[in-house]
Short mmCIF file of C-alpha atoms and ligand atoms in Angstrom, two decimals:
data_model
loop_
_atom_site.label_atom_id
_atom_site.label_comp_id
_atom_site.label_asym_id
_atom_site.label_seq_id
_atom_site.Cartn_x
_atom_site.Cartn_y
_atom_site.Cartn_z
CA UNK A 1 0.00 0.00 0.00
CA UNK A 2 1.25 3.56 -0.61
CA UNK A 3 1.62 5.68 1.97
CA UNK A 4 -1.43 8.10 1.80
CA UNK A 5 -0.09 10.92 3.70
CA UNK A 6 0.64 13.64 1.07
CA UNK A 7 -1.39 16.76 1.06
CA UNK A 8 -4.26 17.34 -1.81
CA UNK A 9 -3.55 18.39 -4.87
CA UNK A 10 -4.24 22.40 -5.51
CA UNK A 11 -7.60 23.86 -7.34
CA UNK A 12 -5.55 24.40 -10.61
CA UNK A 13 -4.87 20.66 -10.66
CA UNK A 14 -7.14 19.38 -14.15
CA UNK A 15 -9.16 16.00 -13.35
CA UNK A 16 -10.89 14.64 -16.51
CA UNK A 17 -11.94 11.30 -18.06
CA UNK A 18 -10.23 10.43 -21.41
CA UNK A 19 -11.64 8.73 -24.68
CA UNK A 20 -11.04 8.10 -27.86
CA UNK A 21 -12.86 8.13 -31.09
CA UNK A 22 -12.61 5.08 -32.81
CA UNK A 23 -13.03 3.39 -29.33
CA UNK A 24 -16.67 5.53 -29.17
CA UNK A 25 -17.85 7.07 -31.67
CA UNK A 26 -19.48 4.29 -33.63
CA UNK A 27 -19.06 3.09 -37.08
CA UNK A 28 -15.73 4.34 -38.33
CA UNK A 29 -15.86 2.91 -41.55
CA UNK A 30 -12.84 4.89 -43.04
CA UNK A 31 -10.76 3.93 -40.81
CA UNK A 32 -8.05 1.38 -41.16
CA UNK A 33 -8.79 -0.35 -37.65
CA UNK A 34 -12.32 -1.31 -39.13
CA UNK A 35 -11.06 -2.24 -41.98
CA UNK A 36 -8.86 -4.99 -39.98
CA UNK A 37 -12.01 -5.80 -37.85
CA UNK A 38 -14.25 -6.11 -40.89
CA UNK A 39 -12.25 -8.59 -42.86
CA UNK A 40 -12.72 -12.09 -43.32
CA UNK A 41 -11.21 -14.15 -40.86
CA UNK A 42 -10.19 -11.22 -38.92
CA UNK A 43 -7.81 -12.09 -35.56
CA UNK A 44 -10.06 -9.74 -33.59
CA UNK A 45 -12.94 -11.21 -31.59
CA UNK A 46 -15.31 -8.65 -31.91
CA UNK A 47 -16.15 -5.55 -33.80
CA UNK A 48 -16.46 -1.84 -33.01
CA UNK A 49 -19.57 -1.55 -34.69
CA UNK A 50 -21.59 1.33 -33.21
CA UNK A 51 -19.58 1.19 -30.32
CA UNK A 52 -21.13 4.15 -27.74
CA UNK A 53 -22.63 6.14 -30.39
CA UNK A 54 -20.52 8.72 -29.60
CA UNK A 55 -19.98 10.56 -32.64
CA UNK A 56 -24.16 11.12 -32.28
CA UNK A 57 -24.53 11.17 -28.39
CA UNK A 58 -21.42 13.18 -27.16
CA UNK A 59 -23.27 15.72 -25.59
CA UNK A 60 -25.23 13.28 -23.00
CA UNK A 61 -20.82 12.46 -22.52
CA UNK A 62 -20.42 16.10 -21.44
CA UNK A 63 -23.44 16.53 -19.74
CA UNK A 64 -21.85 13.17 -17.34
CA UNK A 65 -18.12 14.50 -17.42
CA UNK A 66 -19.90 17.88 -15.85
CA UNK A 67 -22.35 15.76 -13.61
CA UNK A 68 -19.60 13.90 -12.26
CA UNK A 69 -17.84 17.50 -11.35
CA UNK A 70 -14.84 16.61 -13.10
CA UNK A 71 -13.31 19.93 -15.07
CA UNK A 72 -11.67 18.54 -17.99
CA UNK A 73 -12.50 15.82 -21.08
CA UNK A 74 -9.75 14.43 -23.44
CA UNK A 75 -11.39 13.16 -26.63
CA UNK A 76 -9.79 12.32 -30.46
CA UNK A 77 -10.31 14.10 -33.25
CA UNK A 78 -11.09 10.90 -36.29
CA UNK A 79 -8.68 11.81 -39.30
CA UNK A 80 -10.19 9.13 -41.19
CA UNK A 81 -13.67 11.77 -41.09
CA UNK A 82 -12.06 15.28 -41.04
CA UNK A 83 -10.09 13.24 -44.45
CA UNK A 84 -11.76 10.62 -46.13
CA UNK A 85 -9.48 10.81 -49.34
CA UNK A 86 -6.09 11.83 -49.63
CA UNK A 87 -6.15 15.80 -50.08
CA UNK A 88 -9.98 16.38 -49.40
CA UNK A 89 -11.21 17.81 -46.30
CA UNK A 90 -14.67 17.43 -45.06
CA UNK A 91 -15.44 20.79 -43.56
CA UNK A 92 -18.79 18.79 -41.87
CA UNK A 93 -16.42 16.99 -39.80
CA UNK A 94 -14.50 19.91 -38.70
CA UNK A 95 -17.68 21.87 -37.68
CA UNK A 96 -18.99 18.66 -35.99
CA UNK A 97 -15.78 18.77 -33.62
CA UNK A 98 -15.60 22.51 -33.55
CA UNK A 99 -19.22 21.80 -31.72
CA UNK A 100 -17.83 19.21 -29.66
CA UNK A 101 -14.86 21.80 -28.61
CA UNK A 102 -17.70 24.19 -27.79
CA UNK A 103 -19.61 21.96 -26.34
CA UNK A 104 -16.87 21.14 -23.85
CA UNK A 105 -16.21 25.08 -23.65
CA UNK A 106 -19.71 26.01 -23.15
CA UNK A 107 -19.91 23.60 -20.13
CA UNK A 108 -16.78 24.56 -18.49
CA UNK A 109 -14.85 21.61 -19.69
CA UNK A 110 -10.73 22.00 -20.87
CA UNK A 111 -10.89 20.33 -24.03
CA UNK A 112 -7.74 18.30 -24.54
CA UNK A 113 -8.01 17.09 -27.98
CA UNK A 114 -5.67 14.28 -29.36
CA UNK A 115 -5.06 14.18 -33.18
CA UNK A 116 -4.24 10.82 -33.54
CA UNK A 117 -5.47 8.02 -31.29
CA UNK A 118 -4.14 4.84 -33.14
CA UNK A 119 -6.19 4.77 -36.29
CA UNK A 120 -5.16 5.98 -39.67
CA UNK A 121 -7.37 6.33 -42.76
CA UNK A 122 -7.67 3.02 -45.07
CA UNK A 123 -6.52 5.18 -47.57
CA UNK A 124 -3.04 6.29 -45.70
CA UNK A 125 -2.54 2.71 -44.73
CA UNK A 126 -3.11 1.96 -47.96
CA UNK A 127 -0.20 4.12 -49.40
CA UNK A 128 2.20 2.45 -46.50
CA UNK A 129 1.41 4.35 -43.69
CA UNK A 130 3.67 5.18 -41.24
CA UNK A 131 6.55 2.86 -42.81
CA UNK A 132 6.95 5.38 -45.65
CA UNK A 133 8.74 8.76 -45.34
CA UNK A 134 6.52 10.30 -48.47
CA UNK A 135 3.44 9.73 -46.60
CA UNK A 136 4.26 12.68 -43.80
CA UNK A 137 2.60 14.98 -45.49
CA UNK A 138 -0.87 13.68 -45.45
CA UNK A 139 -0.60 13.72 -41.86
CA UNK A 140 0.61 17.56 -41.80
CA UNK A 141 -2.03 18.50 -44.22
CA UNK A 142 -4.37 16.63 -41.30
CA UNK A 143 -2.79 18.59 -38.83
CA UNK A 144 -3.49 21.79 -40.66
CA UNK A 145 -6.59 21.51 -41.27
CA UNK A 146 -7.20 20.34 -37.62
CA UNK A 147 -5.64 23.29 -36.19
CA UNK A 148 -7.62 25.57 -38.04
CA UNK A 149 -10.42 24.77 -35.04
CA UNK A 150 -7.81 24.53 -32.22
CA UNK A 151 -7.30 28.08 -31.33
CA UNK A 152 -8.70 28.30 -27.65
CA UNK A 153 -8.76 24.77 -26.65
CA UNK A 154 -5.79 24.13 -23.90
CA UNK A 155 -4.05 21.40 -25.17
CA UNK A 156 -3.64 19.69 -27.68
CA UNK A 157 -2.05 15.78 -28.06
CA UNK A 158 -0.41 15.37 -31.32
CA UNK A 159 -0.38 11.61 -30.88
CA UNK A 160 -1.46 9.07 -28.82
CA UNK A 161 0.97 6.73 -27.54
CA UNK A 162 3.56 6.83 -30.75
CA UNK A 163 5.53 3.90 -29.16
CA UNK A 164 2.98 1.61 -29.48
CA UNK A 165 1.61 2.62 -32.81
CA UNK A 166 5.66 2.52 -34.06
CA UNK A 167 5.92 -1.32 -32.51
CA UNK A 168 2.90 -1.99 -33.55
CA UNK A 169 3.35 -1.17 -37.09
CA UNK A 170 6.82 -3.04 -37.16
CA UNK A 171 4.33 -5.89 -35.81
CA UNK A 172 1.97 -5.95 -38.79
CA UNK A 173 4.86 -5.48 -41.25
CA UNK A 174 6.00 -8.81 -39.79
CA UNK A 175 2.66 -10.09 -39.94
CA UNK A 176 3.14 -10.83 -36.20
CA UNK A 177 -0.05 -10.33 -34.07
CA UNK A 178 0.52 -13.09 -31.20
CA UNK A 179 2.39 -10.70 -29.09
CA UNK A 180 -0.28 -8.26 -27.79
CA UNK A 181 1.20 -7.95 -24.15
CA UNK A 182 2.68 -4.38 -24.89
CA UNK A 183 6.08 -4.26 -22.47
CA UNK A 184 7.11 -7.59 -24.47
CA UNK A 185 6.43 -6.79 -27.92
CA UNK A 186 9.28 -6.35 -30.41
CA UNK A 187 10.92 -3.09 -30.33
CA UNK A 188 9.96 -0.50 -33.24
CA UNK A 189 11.89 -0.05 -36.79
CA UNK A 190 13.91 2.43 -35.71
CA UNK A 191 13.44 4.79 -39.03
CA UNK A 192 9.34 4.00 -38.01
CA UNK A 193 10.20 5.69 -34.45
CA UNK A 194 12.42 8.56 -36.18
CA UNK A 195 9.27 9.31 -38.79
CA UNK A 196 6.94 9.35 -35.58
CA UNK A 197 9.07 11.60 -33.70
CA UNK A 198 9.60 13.96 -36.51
CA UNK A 199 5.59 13.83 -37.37
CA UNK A 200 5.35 14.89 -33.97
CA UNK A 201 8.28 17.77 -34.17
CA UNK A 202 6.17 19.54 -37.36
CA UNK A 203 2.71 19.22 -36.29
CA UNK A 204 3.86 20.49 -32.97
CA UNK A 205 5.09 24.05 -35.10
CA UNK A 206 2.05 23.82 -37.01
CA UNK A 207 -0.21 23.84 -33.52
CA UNK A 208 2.14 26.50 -32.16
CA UNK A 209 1.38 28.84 -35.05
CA UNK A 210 -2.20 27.96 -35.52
CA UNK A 211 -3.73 28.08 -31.55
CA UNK A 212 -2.69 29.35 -27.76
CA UNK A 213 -2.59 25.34 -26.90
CA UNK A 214 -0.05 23.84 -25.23
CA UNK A 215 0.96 21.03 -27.41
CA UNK A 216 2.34 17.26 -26.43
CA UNK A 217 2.25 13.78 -26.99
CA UNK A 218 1.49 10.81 -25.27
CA UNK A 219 3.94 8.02 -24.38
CA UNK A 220 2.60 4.55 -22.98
CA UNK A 221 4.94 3.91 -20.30
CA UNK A 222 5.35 -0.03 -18.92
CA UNK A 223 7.70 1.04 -15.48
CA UNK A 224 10.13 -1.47 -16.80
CA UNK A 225 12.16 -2.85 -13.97
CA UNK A 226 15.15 -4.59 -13.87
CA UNK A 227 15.62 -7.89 -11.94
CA UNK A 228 19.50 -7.72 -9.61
CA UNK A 229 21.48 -7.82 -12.43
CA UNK A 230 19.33 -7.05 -15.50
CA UNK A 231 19.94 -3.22 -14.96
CA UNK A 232 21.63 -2.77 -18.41
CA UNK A 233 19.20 -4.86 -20.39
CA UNK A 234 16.35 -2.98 -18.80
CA UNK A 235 18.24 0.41 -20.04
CA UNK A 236 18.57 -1.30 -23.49
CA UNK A 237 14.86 -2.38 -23.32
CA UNK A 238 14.05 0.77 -22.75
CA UNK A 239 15.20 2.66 -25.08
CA UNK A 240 13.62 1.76 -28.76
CA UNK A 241 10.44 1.24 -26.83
CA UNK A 242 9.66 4.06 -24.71
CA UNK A 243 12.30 6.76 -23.67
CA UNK A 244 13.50 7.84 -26.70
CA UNK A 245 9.85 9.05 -27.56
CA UNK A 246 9.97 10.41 -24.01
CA UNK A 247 13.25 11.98 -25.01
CA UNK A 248 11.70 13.98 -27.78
CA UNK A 249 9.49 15.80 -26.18
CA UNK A 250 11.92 17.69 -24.29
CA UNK A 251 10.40 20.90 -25.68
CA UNK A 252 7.13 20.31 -25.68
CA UNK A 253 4.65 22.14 -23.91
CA UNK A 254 3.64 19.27 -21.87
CA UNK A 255 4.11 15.36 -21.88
CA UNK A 256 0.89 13.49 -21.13
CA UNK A 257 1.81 9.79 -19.02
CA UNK A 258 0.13 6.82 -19.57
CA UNK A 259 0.33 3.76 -17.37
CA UNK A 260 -1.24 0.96 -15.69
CA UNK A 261 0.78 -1.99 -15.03
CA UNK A 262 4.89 -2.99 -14.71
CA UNK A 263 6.72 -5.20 -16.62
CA UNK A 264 9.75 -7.12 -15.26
CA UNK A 265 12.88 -7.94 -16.78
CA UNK A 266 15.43 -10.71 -16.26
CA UNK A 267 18.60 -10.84 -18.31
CA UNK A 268 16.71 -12.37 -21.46
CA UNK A 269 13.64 -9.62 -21.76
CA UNK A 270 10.37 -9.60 -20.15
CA UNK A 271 9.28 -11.95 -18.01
CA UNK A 272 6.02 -13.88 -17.59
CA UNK A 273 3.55 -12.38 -14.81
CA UNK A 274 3.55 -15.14 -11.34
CA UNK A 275 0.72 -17.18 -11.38
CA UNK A 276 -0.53 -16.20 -7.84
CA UNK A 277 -0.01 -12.27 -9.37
CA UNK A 278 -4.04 -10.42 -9.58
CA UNK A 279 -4.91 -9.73 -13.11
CA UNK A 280 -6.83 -7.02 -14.22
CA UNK A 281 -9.32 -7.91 -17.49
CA UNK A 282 -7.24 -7.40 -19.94
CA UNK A 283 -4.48 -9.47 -18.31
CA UNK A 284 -2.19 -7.23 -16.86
CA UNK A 285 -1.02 -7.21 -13.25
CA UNK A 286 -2.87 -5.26 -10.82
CA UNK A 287 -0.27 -2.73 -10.20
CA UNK A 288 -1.51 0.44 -8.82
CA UNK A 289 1.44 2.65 -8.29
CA UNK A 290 2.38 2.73 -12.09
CA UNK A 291 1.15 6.07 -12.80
CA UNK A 292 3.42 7.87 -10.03
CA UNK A 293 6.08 5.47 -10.75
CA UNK A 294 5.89 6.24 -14.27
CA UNK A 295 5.75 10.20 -13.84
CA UNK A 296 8.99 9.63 -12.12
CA UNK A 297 10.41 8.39 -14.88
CA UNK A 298 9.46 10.74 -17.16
CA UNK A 299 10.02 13.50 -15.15
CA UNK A 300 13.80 12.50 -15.34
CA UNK A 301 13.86 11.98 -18.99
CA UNK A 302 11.91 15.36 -19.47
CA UNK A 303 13.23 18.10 -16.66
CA UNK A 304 11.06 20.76 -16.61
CA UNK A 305 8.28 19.26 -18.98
CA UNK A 306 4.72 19.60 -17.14
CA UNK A 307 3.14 16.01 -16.45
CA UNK A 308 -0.81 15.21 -17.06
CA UNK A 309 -1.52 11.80 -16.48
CA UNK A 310 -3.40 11.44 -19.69
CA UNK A 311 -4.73 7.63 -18.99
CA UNK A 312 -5.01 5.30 -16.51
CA UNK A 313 -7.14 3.02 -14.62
CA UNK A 314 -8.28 -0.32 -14.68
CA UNK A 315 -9.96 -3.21 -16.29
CA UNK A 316 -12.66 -4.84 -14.16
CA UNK A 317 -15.69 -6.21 -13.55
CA UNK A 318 -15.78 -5.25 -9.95
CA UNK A 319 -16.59 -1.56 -9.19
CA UNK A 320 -15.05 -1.84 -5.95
CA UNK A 321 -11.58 -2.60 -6.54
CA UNK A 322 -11.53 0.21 -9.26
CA UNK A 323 -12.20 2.47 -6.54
CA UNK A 324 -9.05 0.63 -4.61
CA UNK A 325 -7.19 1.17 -7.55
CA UNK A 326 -7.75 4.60 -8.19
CA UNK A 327 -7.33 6.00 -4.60
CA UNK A 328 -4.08 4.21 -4.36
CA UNK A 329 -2.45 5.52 -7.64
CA UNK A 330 -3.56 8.78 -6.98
CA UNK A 331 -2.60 8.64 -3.53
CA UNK A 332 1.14 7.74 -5.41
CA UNK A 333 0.28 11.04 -7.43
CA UNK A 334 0.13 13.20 -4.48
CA UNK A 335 3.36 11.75 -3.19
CA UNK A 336 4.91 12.63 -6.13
CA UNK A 337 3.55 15.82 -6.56
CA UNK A 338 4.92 16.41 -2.36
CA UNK A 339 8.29 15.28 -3.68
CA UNK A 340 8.45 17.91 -6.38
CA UNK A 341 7.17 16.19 -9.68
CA UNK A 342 5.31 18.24 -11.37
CA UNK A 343 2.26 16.72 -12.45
CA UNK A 344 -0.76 18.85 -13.42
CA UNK A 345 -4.10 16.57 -13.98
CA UNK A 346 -4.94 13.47 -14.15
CA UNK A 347 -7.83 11.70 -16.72
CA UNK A 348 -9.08 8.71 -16.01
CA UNK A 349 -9.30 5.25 -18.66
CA UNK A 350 -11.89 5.64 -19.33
CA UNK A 351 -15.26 7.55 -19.17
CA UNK A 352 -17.44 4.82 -20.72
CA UNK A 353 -17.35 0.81 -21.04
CA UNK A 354 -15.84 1.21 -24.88
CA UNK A 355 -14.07 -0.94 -27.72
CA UNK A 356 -10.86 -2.20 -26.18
CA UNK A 357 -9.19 -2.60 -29.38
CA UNK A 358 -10.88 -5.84 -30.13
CA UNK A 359 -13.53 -6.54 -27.41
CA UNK A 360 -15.16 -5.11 -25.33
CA UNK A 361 -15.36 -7.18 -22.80
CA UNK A 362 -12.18 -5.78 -20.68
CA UNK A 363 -14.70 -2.68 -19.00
CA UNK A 364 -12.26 0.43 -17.87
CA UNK A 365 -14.86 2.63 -17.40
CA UNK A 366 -16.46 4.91 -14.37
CA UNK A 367 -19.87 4.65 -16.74
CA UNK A 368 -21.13 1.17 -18.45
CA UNK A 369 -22.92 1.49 -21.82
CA UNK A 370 -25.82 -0.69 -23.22
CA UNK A 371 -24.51 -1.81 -26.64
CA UNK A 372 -28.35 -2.32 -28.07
CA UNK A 373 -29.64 0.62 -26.51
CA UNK A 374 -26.78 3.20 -25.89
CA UNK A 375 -27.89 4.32 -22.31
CA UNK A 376 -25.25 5.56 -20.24
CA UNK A 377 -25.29 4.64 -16.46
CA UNK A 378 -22.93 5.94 -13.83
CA UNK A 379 -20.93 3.13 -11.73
CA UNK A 380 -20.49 4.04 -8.37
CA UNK A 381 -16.56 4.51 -8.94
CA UNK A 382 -18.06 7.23 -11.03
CA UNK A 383 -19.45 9.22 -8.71
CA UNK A 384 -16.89 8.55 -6.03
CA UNK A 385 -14.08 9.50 -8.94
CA UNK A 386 -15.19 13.30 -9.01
CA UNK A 387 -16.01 13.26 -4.99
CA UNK A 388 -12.44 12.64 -5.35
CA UNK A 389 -11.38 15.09 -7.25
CA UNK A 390 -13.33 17.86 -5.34
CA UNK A 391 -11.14 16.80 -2.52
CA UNK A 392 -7.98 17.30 -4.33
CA UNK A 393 -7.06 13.30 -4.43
CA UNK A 394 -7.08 13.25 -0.97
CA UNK A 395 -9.90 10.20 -0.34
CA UNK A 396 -12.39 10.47 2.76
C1 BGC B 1 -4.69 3.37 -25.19
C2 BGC B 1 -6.18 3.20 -25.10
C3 BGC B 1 -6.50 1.82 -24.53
C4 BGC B 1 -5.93 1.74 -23.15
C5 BGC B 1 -6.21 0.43 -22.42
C6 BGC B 1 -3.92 2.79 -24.05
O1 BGC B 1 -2.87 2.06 -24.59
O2 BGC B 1 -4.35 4.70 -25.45
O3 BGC B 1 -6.72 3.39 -26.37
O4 BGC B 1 -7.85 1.54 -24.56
O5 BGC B 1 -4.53 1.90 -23.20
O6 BGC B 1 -5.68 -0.66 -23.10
#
């Protein structure tokens, strides 16, 4: 257990739920992820489909971000709608999440808006994606065009978690898609990770120019940690993986942290999870303190680079023990925070029971959805979640 001792986190501190579209919104059908889920004899259990309806019901989303007292919402813009073709921009889908930004606005929300949540258009995948270096420039031209509706919103994510989308592109180019347990997948193509990185570099001077947001990225961070003796390979592990995306965003505006689990390393790589270990859902250890463990890390790759804690949270079935899990990280937060890291909000994964990327049976959210009917209904970790926050972290 973590000590829970630390004081509560100030007023200005931002606590939000976090989402993303393809996850929510609902028949995506331009997108390359459905295209994967759609085909014949696809790996993936189950479909997105109309997932929460999102992309028709996000203002009954608001309406529970701002019910549940929380003051912030991070949400994805969909490339493959604002672009369905290479070149052409749907100005219907930039007014649809202009409304969305002003719907947030309007409510009292911080919009934190991520450009690219995993999914590319068909069409960009199509051309190679992210394995070839001509194909930049459809993202910048997304970019543009997204920033033309970005001027007031506070901050903007470039993209989500480019260390998994680089490993898990080197993945499909091997046709490998056993491996799904992130700390031990193969590390990226390197000239993948240097494309990401510099995708990242120019949309970040296109934000700059275009809006008053601070602009980041997000980097999926596993707390790696090194057995007696395995201190090197862990470094070496590492690297290719995760810091070196943490390493480029030295001068960004902010760097948003994303963790829920550890992964151990021995002197050959990762190492299986013990048997009498908890899981969470989707398989991962129960493992509480990785968001303040992971903030510390980053924090010492990034000096001086604000923290939000963009995700985390937990996969379960029982409400109570996301509770557990929640008061315990945060309480980790707060310690960290004491000690001088400076971490500025924290979002929860996620607001609503969505597509995890396959199924949805692993639920990470403070509200459950009915599939058939789309009702939303608060769990009671959602409620206690922005009692919490009032409070500053600090739990009852
Ligand atoms: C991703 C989310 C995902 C969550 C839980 C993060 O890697 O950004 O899209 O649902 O983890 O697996």
């Amino acid at each position: 257990m973590t000590d829970d001792s630390a004081p509560a986190l100030p007023d200005t501190f931002l606590w939000g739920a976090s989402t993303a579209a393809h996850q929510i919104e609902g028949n995506n059908v331009n997108s390359d992820f459905w295209a994967l889920e759609n085909q014949e004899g696809s790996f993936l259990p189950e479909r997105s489909g109309d997932a929460c309806d999102s992309y028709h019901r996000w203002p009954e989303d608001l309406d529970i971000v701002t019910s549940l007292g929380l003051d912030a919402y991070r949400f994805s813009f969909e490339w493959s709608r604002i672009v369905p073709a290479p070149g052409k921009v749907s100005q219907a889908e930039l007014a649809h999440y202009r409304r969305m930004v002003d719907g947030c606005l309007e409510r009292g929300i911080a919009p934190i808006v991520t450009l690219h949540h995993f999914t590319n258009p068909r069409w960009f995948s199509d051309l190679g994606g992210w394995q070839k270096s001509e194909n930049l420039a459809h993202f910048l031209e997304y970019v543009e065009a997204a920033a033309t509706i970005l001027g007031d919103v506070s901050h903007v994510v470039t993209m989500n978690e480019p260390n998994m989308l680089a490993m898990l592109a080197a993945m499909v180019a091997q046709g490998e898609r056993e491996e799904l347990v992130a700390g031990a997948m193969p590390p990226p193509d390197a000239e993948v990770s240097a494309r990401v990185i510099d995708a990242h570099h120019a949309a970040r001077e296109v934000l700059r120019r275009a809006s008053d947001a601070q602009v980041g990225w997000t980097i999926a961070n596993q707390n790696f940690q090194a057995e007696p003796g395995a201190e090197e390979v862990a470094r070496e592990w590492g690297w290719p993986r995760e810091d070196v995306f943490i390493d480029a965003a030295k001068d960004d505006d902010f760097i948003g942290v994303q963790a829920y689990t550890r992964v151990q390393l021995g002197p050959d790589g990762a190492l299986p999870i013990g048997d009498d270990v908890e899981r969470t859902l989707n398989g991962w250890e129960y493992y509480p303190a990785a968001a303040a463990e992971a903030a510390r890390h980053t924090a010492e790759l990034a000096p001086g680079v604000p923290i939000l804690v963009t995700e985390n949270g937990i996969a379960t079935a029982d409400d109570a023990r996301r509770k557990d899990y929640v008061r315990e990280s945060i309480a980790g937060l707060r310690q960290a925070v004491a000690d001088g890291v400076d971490i500025r909000g924290y979002f929860y994964w996620s607001l609503l029971d969505n597509y995890e990327w396959g199924s949805y049976a692993p639920t990470f959210g403070l509200v459950s959805v009915d599939h058939a009917t789309f009702e939303r209904t608060v769990k009671p970790s959602g409620a206690w979640f922005g009692d919490l926050a009032g409070r500053g972290g600090v739990a009852p």
